[in-house]
mmCIF file with all atom_site columns, C-alpha atoms in Angstrom:
data_model
loop_
_atom_site.group_PDB
_atom_site.id
_atom_site.type_symbol
_atom_site.label_atom_id
_atom_site.label_alt_id
_atom_site.label_comp_id
_atom_site.label_asym_id
_atom_site.label_entity_id
_atom_site.label_seq_id
_atom_site.pdbx_PDB_ins_code
_atom_site.Cartn_x
_atom_site.Cartn_y
_atom_site.Cartn_z
_atom_site.occupancy
_atom_site.B_iso_or_equiv
_atom_site.pdbx_formal_charge
_atom_site.auth_seq_id
_atom_site.auth_comp_id
_atom_site.auth_asym_id
_atom_site.auth_atom_id
_atom_site.pdbx_PDB_model_num
ATOM 1   C CA . MET A 1 1   ? 111.799 27.667 121.135 1.00 0.00 ? 1370 MET A CA 1
ATOM 2   C CA . ALA A 1 2   ? 108.955 25.204 121.698 1.00 0.00 ? 1371 ALA A CA 1
ATOM 3   C CA . ALA A 1 3   ? 108.417 26.591 125.201 1.00 0.00 ? 1372 ALA A CA 1
ATOM 4   C CA . CYS A 1 4   ? 108.300 30.138 123.813 1.00 0.00 ? 1373 CYS A CA 1
ATOM 5   C CA . LEU A 1 5   ? 105.766 29.207 121.145 1.00 0.00 ? 1374 LEU A CA 1
ATOM 6   C CA . SER A 1 6   ? 103.599 27.210 123.559 1.00 0.00 ? 1375 SER A CA 1
ATOM 7   C CA . VAL A 1 7   ? 103.189 30.302 125.728 1.00 0.00 ? 1376 VAL A CA 1
ATOM 8   C CA . THR A 1 8   ? 102.377 32.381 122.667 1.00 0.00 ? 1377 THR A CA 1
ATOM 9   C CA . VAL A 1 9   ? 100.051 29.792 121.139 1.00 0.00 ? 1378 VAL A CA 1
ATOM 10  C CA . GLU A 1 10  ? 98.159  29.327 124.409 1.00 0.00 ? 1379 GLU A CA 1
ATOM 11  C CA . HIS A 1 11  ? 97.370  33.082 124.617 1.00 0.00 ? 1380 HIS A CA 1
ATOM 12  C CA . ARG A 1 12  ? 93.593  33.193 124.992 1.00 0.00 ? 1381 ARG A CA 1
ATOM 13  C CA . GLY A 1 13  ? 92.860  36.877 124.556 1.00 0.00 ? 1382 GLY A CA 1
ATOM 14  C CA . VAL A 1 14  ? 89.523  37.824 123.135 1.00 0.00 ? 1383 VAL A CA 1
ATOM 15  C CA . ALA A 1 15  ? 89.100  37.640 119.374 1.00 0.00 ? 1384 ALA A CA 1
ATOM 16  C CA . GLY A 1 16  ? 90.185  40.945 117.935 1.00 0.00 ? 1385 GLY A CA 1
ATOM 17  C CA . ASP A 1 17  ? 92.944  41.366 120.524 1.00 0.00 ? 1386 ASP A CA 1
ATOM 18  C CA . GLY A 1 18  ? 95.353  42.511 117.836 1.00 0.00 ? 1387 GLY A CA 1
ATOM 19  C CA . VAL A 1 19  ? 97.141  39.285 116.849 1.00 0.00 ? 1388 VAL A CA 1
ATOM 20  C CA . ILE A 1 20  ? 97.595  39.431 113.069 1.00 0.00 ? 1389 ILE A CA 1
ATOM 21  C CA . LEU A 1 21  ? 98.600  36.579 110.769 1.00 0.00 ? 1390 LEU A CA 1
ATOM 22  C CA . ARG A 1 22  ? 99.720  37.196 107.213 1.00 0.00 ? 1391 ARG A CA 1
ATOM 23  C CA . ALA A 1 23  ? 100.747 34.309 104.963 1.00 0.00 ? 1392 ALA A CA 1
ATOM 24  C CA . ALA A 1 24  ? 101.365 33.640 101.303 1.00 0.00 ? 1393 ALA A CA 1
ATOM 25  C CA . THR A 1 25  ? 99.255  30.464 101.539 1.00 0.00 ? 1394 THR A CA 1
ATOM 26  C CA . LEU A 1 26  ? 97.008  28.859 104.166 1.00 0.00 ? 1395 LEU A CA 1
ATOM 27  C CA . THR A 1 27  ? 96.039  25.202 103.698 1.00 0.00 ? 1396 THR A CA 1
ATOM 28  C CA . VAL A 1 28  ? 93.490  23.683 106.084 1.00 0.00 ? 1397 VAL A CA 1
ATOM 29  C CA . THR A 1 29  ? 92.706  19.960 106.069 1.00 0.00 ? 1398 THR A CA 1
ATOM 30  C CA . GLY A 1 30  ? 89.621  18.538 107.787 1.00 0.00 ? 1399 GLY A CA 1
ATOM 31  C CA . LEU A 1 31  ? 88.012  21.874 108.678 1.00 0.00 ? 1400 LEU A CA 1
ATOM 32  C CA . TYR A 1 32  ? 84.875  21.827 110.824 1.00 0.00 ? 1401 TYR A CA 1
ATOM 33  C CA . CYS A 1 33  ? 83.304  24.738 112.729 1.00 0.00 ? 1402 CYS A CA 1
ATOM 34  C CA . PRO A 1 34  ? 80.580  23.413 115.044 1.00 0.00 ? 1403 PRO A CA 1
ATOM 35  C CA . PRO A 1 35  ? 77.431  25.535 115.454 1.00 0.00 ? 1404 PRO A CA 1
ATOM 36  C CA . ALA A 1 36  ? 77.051  27.748 118.544 1.00 0.00 ? 1405 ALA A CA 1
ATOM 37  C CA . THR A 1 37  ? 80.804  28.173 119.016 1.00 0.00 ? 1406 THR A CA 1
ATOM 38  C CA . ASP A 1 38  ? 83.474  30.452 117.596 1.00 0.00 ? 1407 ASP A CA 1
ATOM 39  C CA . THR A 1 39  ? 86.231  27.807 117.747 1.00 0.00 ? 1408 THR A CA 1
ATOM 40  C CA . CYS A 1 40  ? 86.908  25.672 114.665 1.00 0.00 ? 1409 CYS A CA 1
ATOM 41  C CA . ARG A 1 41  ? 88.689  22.311 114.411 1.00 0.00 ? 1410 ARG A CA 1
ATOM 42  C CA . ALA A 1 42  ? 91.055  20.977 111.780 1.00 0.00 ? 1411 ALA A CA 1
ATOM 43  C CA . SER A 1 43  ? 93.258  17.936 111.175 1.00 0.00 ? 1412 SER A CA 1
ATOM 44  C CA . SER A 1 44  ? 96.107  20.176 110.076 1.00 0.00 ? 1413 SER A CA 1
ATOM 45  C CA . ILE A 1 45  ? 96.968  23.737 109.112 1.00 0.00 ? 1414 ILE A CA 1
ATOM 46  C CA . ASP A 1 46  ? 99.906  24.564 106.872 1.00 0.00 ? 1415 ASP A CA 1
ATOM 47  C CA . LEU A 1 47  ? 101.127 28.146 106.475 1.00 0.00 ? 1416 LEU A CA 1
ATOM 48  C CA . ARG A 1 48  ? 103.620 29.150 103.794 1.00 0.00 ? 1417 ARG A CA 1
ATOM 49  C CA . ARG A 1 49  ? 105.709 32.273 104.580 1.00 0.00 ? 1418 ARG A CA 1
ATOM 50  C CA . PRO A 1 50  ? 103.670 33.249 107.654 1.00 0.00 ? 1419 PRO A CA 1
ATOM 51  C CA . ARG A 1 51  ? 104.210 36.364 109.736 1.00 0.00 ? 1420 ARG A CA 1
ATOM 52  C CA . ILE A 1 52  ? 102.413 36.457 113.074 1.00 0.00 ? 1421 ILE A CA 1
ATOM 53  C CA . ARG A 1 53  ? 102.438 39.807 114.872 1.00 0.00 ? 1422 ARG A CA 1
ATOM 54  C CA . TYR A 1 54  ? 101.593 40.039 118.564 1.00 0.00 ? 1423 TYR A CA 1
ATOM 55  C CA . PRO A 1 55  ? 100.517 43.457 119.903 1.00 0.00 ? 1424 PRO A CA 1
ATOM 56  C CA . GLY A 1 56  ? 102.234 45.278 122.685 1.00 0.00 ? 1425 GLY A CA 1
ATOM 57  C CA . GLY A 1 57  ? 103.153 48.806 121.616 1.00 0.00 ? 1426 GLY A CA 1
ATOM 58  C CA . GLU A 1 58  ? 106.908 49.090 122.101 1.00 0.00 ? 1427 GLU A CA 1
ATOM 59  C CA . GLY A 1 59  ? 106.919 45.430 123.187 1.00 0.00 ? 1428 GLY A CA 1
ATOM 60  C CA . ALA A 1 60  ? 105.254 44.099 120.027 1.00 0.00 ? 1429 ALA A CA 1
ATOM 61  C CA . SER A 1 61  ? 106.739 40.840 118.795 1.00 0.00 ? 1430 SER A CA 1
ATOM 62  C CA . CYS A 1 62  ? 106.703 38.814 115.624 1.00 0.00 ? 1431 CYS A CA 1
ATOM 63  C CA . VAL A 1 63  ? 107.215 35.225 114.468 1.00 0.00 ? 1432 VAL A CA 1
ATOM 64  C CA . THR A 1 64  ? 108.179 34.596 110.846 1.00 0.00 ? 1433 THR A CA 1
ATOM 65  C CA . ALA A 1 65  ? 108.952 31.325 109.095 1.00 0.00 ? 1434 ALA A CA 1
ATOM 66  C CA . GLU A 1 66  ? 109.264 29.790 105.679 1.00 0.00 ? 1435 GLU A CA 1
ATOM 67  C CA . ARG A 1 67  ? 106.607 27.266 106.719 1.00 0.00 ? 1436 ARG A CA 1
ATOM 68  C CA . ILE A 1 68  ? 104.596 26.422 109.863 1.00 0.00 ? 1437 ILE A CA 1
ATOM 69  C CA . THR A 1 69  ? 102.588 23.206 110.086 1.00 0.00 ? 1438 THR A CA 1
ATOM 70  C CA . LEU A 1 70  ? 100.140 22.516 112.923 1.00 0.00 ? 1439 LEU A CA 1
ATOM 71  C CA . ALA A 1 71  ? 98.727  19.012 113.375 1.00 0.00 ? 1440 ALA A CA 1
ATOM 72  C CA . GLY A 1 72  ? 97.045  16.820 115.946 1.00 0.00 ? 1441 GLY A CA 1
ATOM 73  C CA . SER A 1 73  ? 94.053  18.296 117.687 1.00 0.00 ? 1442 SER A CA 1
ATOM 74  C CA . VAL A 1 74  ? 94.084  21.737 116.014 1.00 0.00 ? 1443 VAL A CA 1
ATOM 75  C CA . ARG A 1 75  ? 91.692  24.352 117.405 1.00 0.00 ? 1444 ARG A CA 1
ATOM 76  C CA . PHE A 1 76  ? 91.549  27.953 116.226 1.00 0.00 ? 1445 PHE A CA 1
ATOM 77  C CA . ARG A 1 77  ? 89.436  31.055 116.003 1.00 0.00 ? 1446 ARG A CA 1
ATOM 78  C CA . ALA A 1 78  ? 89.782  34.371 114.215 1.00 0.00 ? 1447 ALA A CA 1
ATOM 79  C CA . SER A 1 79  ? 87.648  37.483 114.192 1.00 0.00 ? 1448 SER A CA 1
ATOM 80  C CA . GLY A 1 80  ? 88.381  37.867 110.478 1.00 0.00 ? 1449 GLY A CA 1
ATOM 81  C CA . VAL A 1 81  ? 90.120  35.887 107.734 1.00 0.00 ? 1450 VAL A CA 1
ATOM 82  C CA . ARG A 1 82  ? 90.630  37.239 104.224 1.00 0.00 ? 1451 ARG A CA 1
ATOM 83  C CA . GLY A 1 83  ? 92.232  35.435 101.289 1.00 0.00 ? 1452 GLY A CA 1
ATOM 84  C CA . ARG A 1 84  ? 91.779  34.231 97.708  1.00 0.00 ? 1453 ARG A CA 1
ATOM 85  C CA . VAL A 1 85  ? 90.382  30.801 96.816  1.00 0.00 ? 1454 VAL A CA 1
ATOM 86  C CA . PHE A 1 86  ? 92.190  29.319 93.793  1.00 0.00 ? 1455 PHE A CA 1
ATOM 87  C CA . GLY A 1 87  ? 94.366  32.440 93.979  1.00 0.00 ? 1456 GLY A CA 1
ATOM 88  C CA . VAL A 1 88  ? 91.557  34.464 92.365  1.00 0.00 ? 1457 VAL A CA 1
ATOM 89  C CA . LEU A 1 89  ? 88.196  34.442 94.196  1.00 0.00 ? 1458 LEU A CA 1
ATOM 90  C CA . PRO A 1 90  ? 88.161  36.739 97.256  1.00 0.00 ? 1459 PRO A CA 1
ATOM 91  C CA . LEU A 1 91  ? 86.813  35.208 100.465 1.00 0.00 ? 1460 LEU A CA 1
ATOM 92  C CA . THR A 1 92  ? 86.254  36.950 103.816 1.00 0.00 ? 1461 THR A CA 1
ATOM 93  C CA . LEU A 1 93  ? 84.931  35.129 106.884 1.00 0.00 ? 1462 LEU A CA 1
ATOM 94  C CA . SER A 1 94  ? 85.411  34.558 110.599 1.00 0.00 ? 1463 SER A CA 1
ATOM 95  C CA . SER A 1 95  ? 85.406  31.365 112.622 1.00 0.00 ? 1464 SER A CA 1
ATOM 96  C CA . ARG A 1 96  ? 81.864  32.338 113.737 1.00 0.00 ? 1465 ARG A CA 1
ATOM 97  C CA . THR A 1 97  ? 80.548  32.588 110.169 1.00 0.00 ? 1466 THR A CA 1
ATOM 98  C CA . VAL A 1 98  ? 81.863  29.334 108.668 1.00 0.00 ? 1467 VAL A CA 1
ATOM 99  C CA . PRO A 1 99  ? 78.860  27.054 108.015 1.00 0.00 ? 1468 PRO A CA 1
ATOM 100 C CA . PRO A 1 100 ? 78.848  23.874 110.163 1.00 0.00 ? 1469 PRO A CA 1
ATOM 101 C CA . VAL A 1 101 ? 79.673  21.703 107.150 1.00 0.00 ? 1470 VAL A CA 1
ATOM 102 C CA . PRO A 1 102 ? 82.910  19.683 107.037 1.00 0.00 ? 1471 PRO A CA 1
ATOM 103 C CA . VAL A 1 103 ? 85.384  21.081 104.493 1.00 0.00 ? 1472 VAL A CA 1
ATOM 104 C CA . PRO A 1 104 ? 87.950  18.400 103.619 1.00 0.00 ? 1473 PRO A CA 1
ATOM 105 C CA . TYR A 1 105 ? 90.521  20.743 102.054 1.00 0.00 ? 1474 TYR A CA 1
ATOM 106 C CA . LEU A 1 106 ? 90.764  24.534 101.774 1.00 0.00 ? 1475 LEU A CA 1
ATOM 107 C CA . VAL A 1 107 ? 93.574  26.596 100.254 1.00 0.00 ? 1476 VAL A CA 1
ATOM 108 C CA . LEU A 1 108 ? 93.703  30.393 100.481 1.00 0.00 ? 1477 LEU A CA 1
ATOM 109 C CA . ASP A 1 109 ? 96.385  32.641 98.996  1.00 0.00 ? 1478 ASP A CA 1
ATOM 110 C CA . GLY A 1 110 ? 97.326  36.114 100.261 1.00 0.00 ? 1479 GLY A CA 1
ATOM 111 C CA . VAL A 1 111 ? 95.885  35.433 103.718 1.00 0.00 ? 1480 VAL A CA 1
ATOM 112 C CA . VAL A 1 112 ? 95.308  38.035 106.426 1.00 0.00 ? 1481 VAL A CA 1
ATOM 113 C CA . ALA A 1 113 ? 93.732  36.940 109.741 1.00 0.00 ? 1482 ALA A CA 1
ATOM 114 C CA . HIS A 1 114 ? 92.914  39.209 112.703 1.00 0.00 ? 1483 HIS A CA 1
ATOM 115 C CA . GLY A 1 115 ? 92.120  38.333 116.314 1.00 0.00 ? 1484 GLY A CA 1
ATOM 116 C CA . LEU A 1 116 ? 93.822  34.957 116.013 1.00 0.00 ? 1485 LEU A CA 1
ATOM 117 C CA . TRP A 1 117 ? 93.969  32.230 118.664 1.00 0.00 ? 1486 TRP A CA 1
ATOM 118 C CA . THR A 1 118 ? 95.396  28.778 117.874 1.00 0.00 ? 1487 THR A CA 1
ATOM 119 C CA . ARG A 1 119 ? 96.168  25.568 119.754 1.00 0.00 ? 1488 ARG A CA 1
ATOM 120 C CA . ALA A 1 120 ? 97.591  22.355 118.288 1.00 0.00 ? 1489 ALA A CA 1
ATOM 121 C CA . GLY A 1 121 ? 98.877  19.009 119.497 1.00 0.00 ? 1490 GLY A CA 1
ATOM 122 C CA . HIS A 1 122 ? 102.004 19.319 117.368 1.00 0.00 ? 1491 HIS A CA 1
ATOM 123 C CA . GLY A 1 123 ? 103.731 22.079 115.455 1.00 0.00 ? 1492 GLY A CA 1
ATOM 124 C CA . GLU A 1 124 ? 106.728 22.285 113.124 1.00 0.00 ? 1493 GLU A CA 1
ATOM 125 C CA . ALA A 1 125 ? 108.401 25.322 111.636 1.00 0.00 ? 1494 ALA A CA 1
ATOM 126 C CA . THR A 1 126 ? 111.243 25.850 109.185 1.00 0.00 ? 1495 THR A CA 1
ATOM 127 C CA . ALA A 1 127 ? 113.534 28.897 108.865 1.00 0.00 ? 1496 ALA A CA 1
ATOM 128 C CA . THR A 1 128 ? 111.889 30.530 111.891 1.00 0.00 ? 1497 THR A CA 1
ATOM 129 C CA . SER A 1 129 ? 112.650 33.913 113.461 1.00 0.00 ? 1498 SER A CA 1
ATOM 130 C CA . VAL A 1 130 ? 111.179 35.224 116.714 1.00 0.00 ? 1499 VAL A CA 1
ATOM 131 C CA . GLY A 1 131 ? 111.824 38.813 117.673 1.00 0.00 ? 1500 GLY A CA 1
ATOM 132 C CA . PRO A 1 132 ? 110.572 42.374 117.861 1.00 0.00 ? 1501 PRO A CA 1
ATOM 133 C CA . ASP A 1 133 ? 108.083 43.850 115.391 1.00 0.00 ? 1502 ASP A CA 1
ATOM 134 C CA . SER A 1 134 ? 110.994 44.784 113.105 1.00 0.00 ? 1503 SER A CA 1
ATOM 135 C CA . VAL A 1 135 ? 111.331 41.057 112.257 1.00 0.00 ? 1504 VAL A CA 1
ATOM 136 C CA . CYS A 1 136 ? 107.944 41.255 110.480 1.00 0.00 ? 1505 CYS A CA 1
ATOM 137 C CA . GLU A 1 137 ? 108.911 44.437 108.681 1.00 0.00 ? 1506 GLU A CA 1
ATOM 138 C CA . SER A 1 138 ? 112.157 42.853 107.482 1.00 0.00 ? 1507 SER A CA 1
ATOM 139 C CA . ALA A 1 139 ? 110.270 39.755 106.250 1.00 0.00 ? 1508 ALA A CA 1
ATOM 140 C CA . ALA A 1 140 ? 107.834 42.013 104.359 1.00 0.00 ? 1509 ALA A CA 1
ATOM 141 C CA . ARG A 1 141 ? 110.735 43.514 102.415 1.00 0.00 ? 1510 ARG A CA 1
ATOM 142 C CA . HIS A 1 142 ? 112.006 40.039 101.469 1.00 0.00 ? 1511 HIS A CA 1
ATOM 143 C CA . HIS A 1 143 ? 108.560 38.665 100.511 1.00 0.00 ? 1512 HIS A CA 1
ATOM 144 C CA . PRO A 1 144 ? 106.479 41.476 99.004  1.00 0.00 ? 1513 PRO A CA 1
ATOM 145 C CA . ASP A 1 145 ? 103.807 38.979 97.866  1.00 0.00 ? 1514 ASP A CA 1
ATOM 146 C CA . VAL A 1 146 ? 102.583 38.803 101.488 1.00 0.00 ? 1515 VAL A CA 1
ATOM 147 C CA . ALA A 1 147 ? 100.873 41.988 102.748 1.00 0.00 ? 1516 ALA A CA 1
ATOM 148 C CA . SER A 1 148 ? 102.826 44.174 105.177 1.00 0.00 ? 1517 SER A CA 1
ATOM 149 C CA . THR A 1 149 ? 102.421 44.023 108.960 1.00 0.00 ? 1518 THR A CA 1
ATOM 150 C CA . GLY A 1 150 ? 104.369 47.232 109.494 1.00 0.00 ? 1519 GLY A CA 1
ATOM 151 C CA . SER A 1 151 ? 103.230 50.614 110.729 1.00 0.00 ? 1520 SER A CA 1
ATOM 152 C CA . ALA A 1 152 ? 101.137 51.283 107.619 1.00 0.00 ? 1521 ALA A CA 1
ATOM 153 C CA . ALA A 1 153 ? 99.084  48.145 108.319 1.00 0.00 ? 1522 ALA A CA 1
ATOM 154 C CA . ARG A 1 154 ? 98.670  49.088 112.006 1.00 0.00 ? 1523 ARG A CA 1
ATOM 155 C CA . ALA A 1 155 ? 97.333  52.496 111.030 1.00 0.00 ? 1524 ALA A CA 1
ATOM 156 C CA . ARG A 1 156 ? 94.361  50.937 109.224 1.00 0.00 ? 1525 ARG A CA 1
#
């Protein structure tokens, strides 16, 4: 599975290439987005109940897990990230719009990220499924608190 994920994680398509992350909670530790770049750094990223959908028409695929933790030298970018700070305050940003100020700890609930690219030195996942797009749709039925990645979401 690690080999499969390393190929997926190393995908360097342009931001907005269709990769969609949805998660109940995103926790970022040691966030820093240097100026004049669209790639951010972090000490760790923890995702609770993530669903990551990779485009491909009939060949679309999905990774779901109870939890995914990325650590080591974490690098990421996203064309858009939407979530709720403290579970209440809406926040929308991209890796290009985060001010170049270190953020020691950030927690977002109800997260949706588009155009995602991620690389990490180490990753761990629990209760993980990798499969066709239907894996995401099945996970959406079991965890309705995380927005759907199914055909209704693709139509938007």
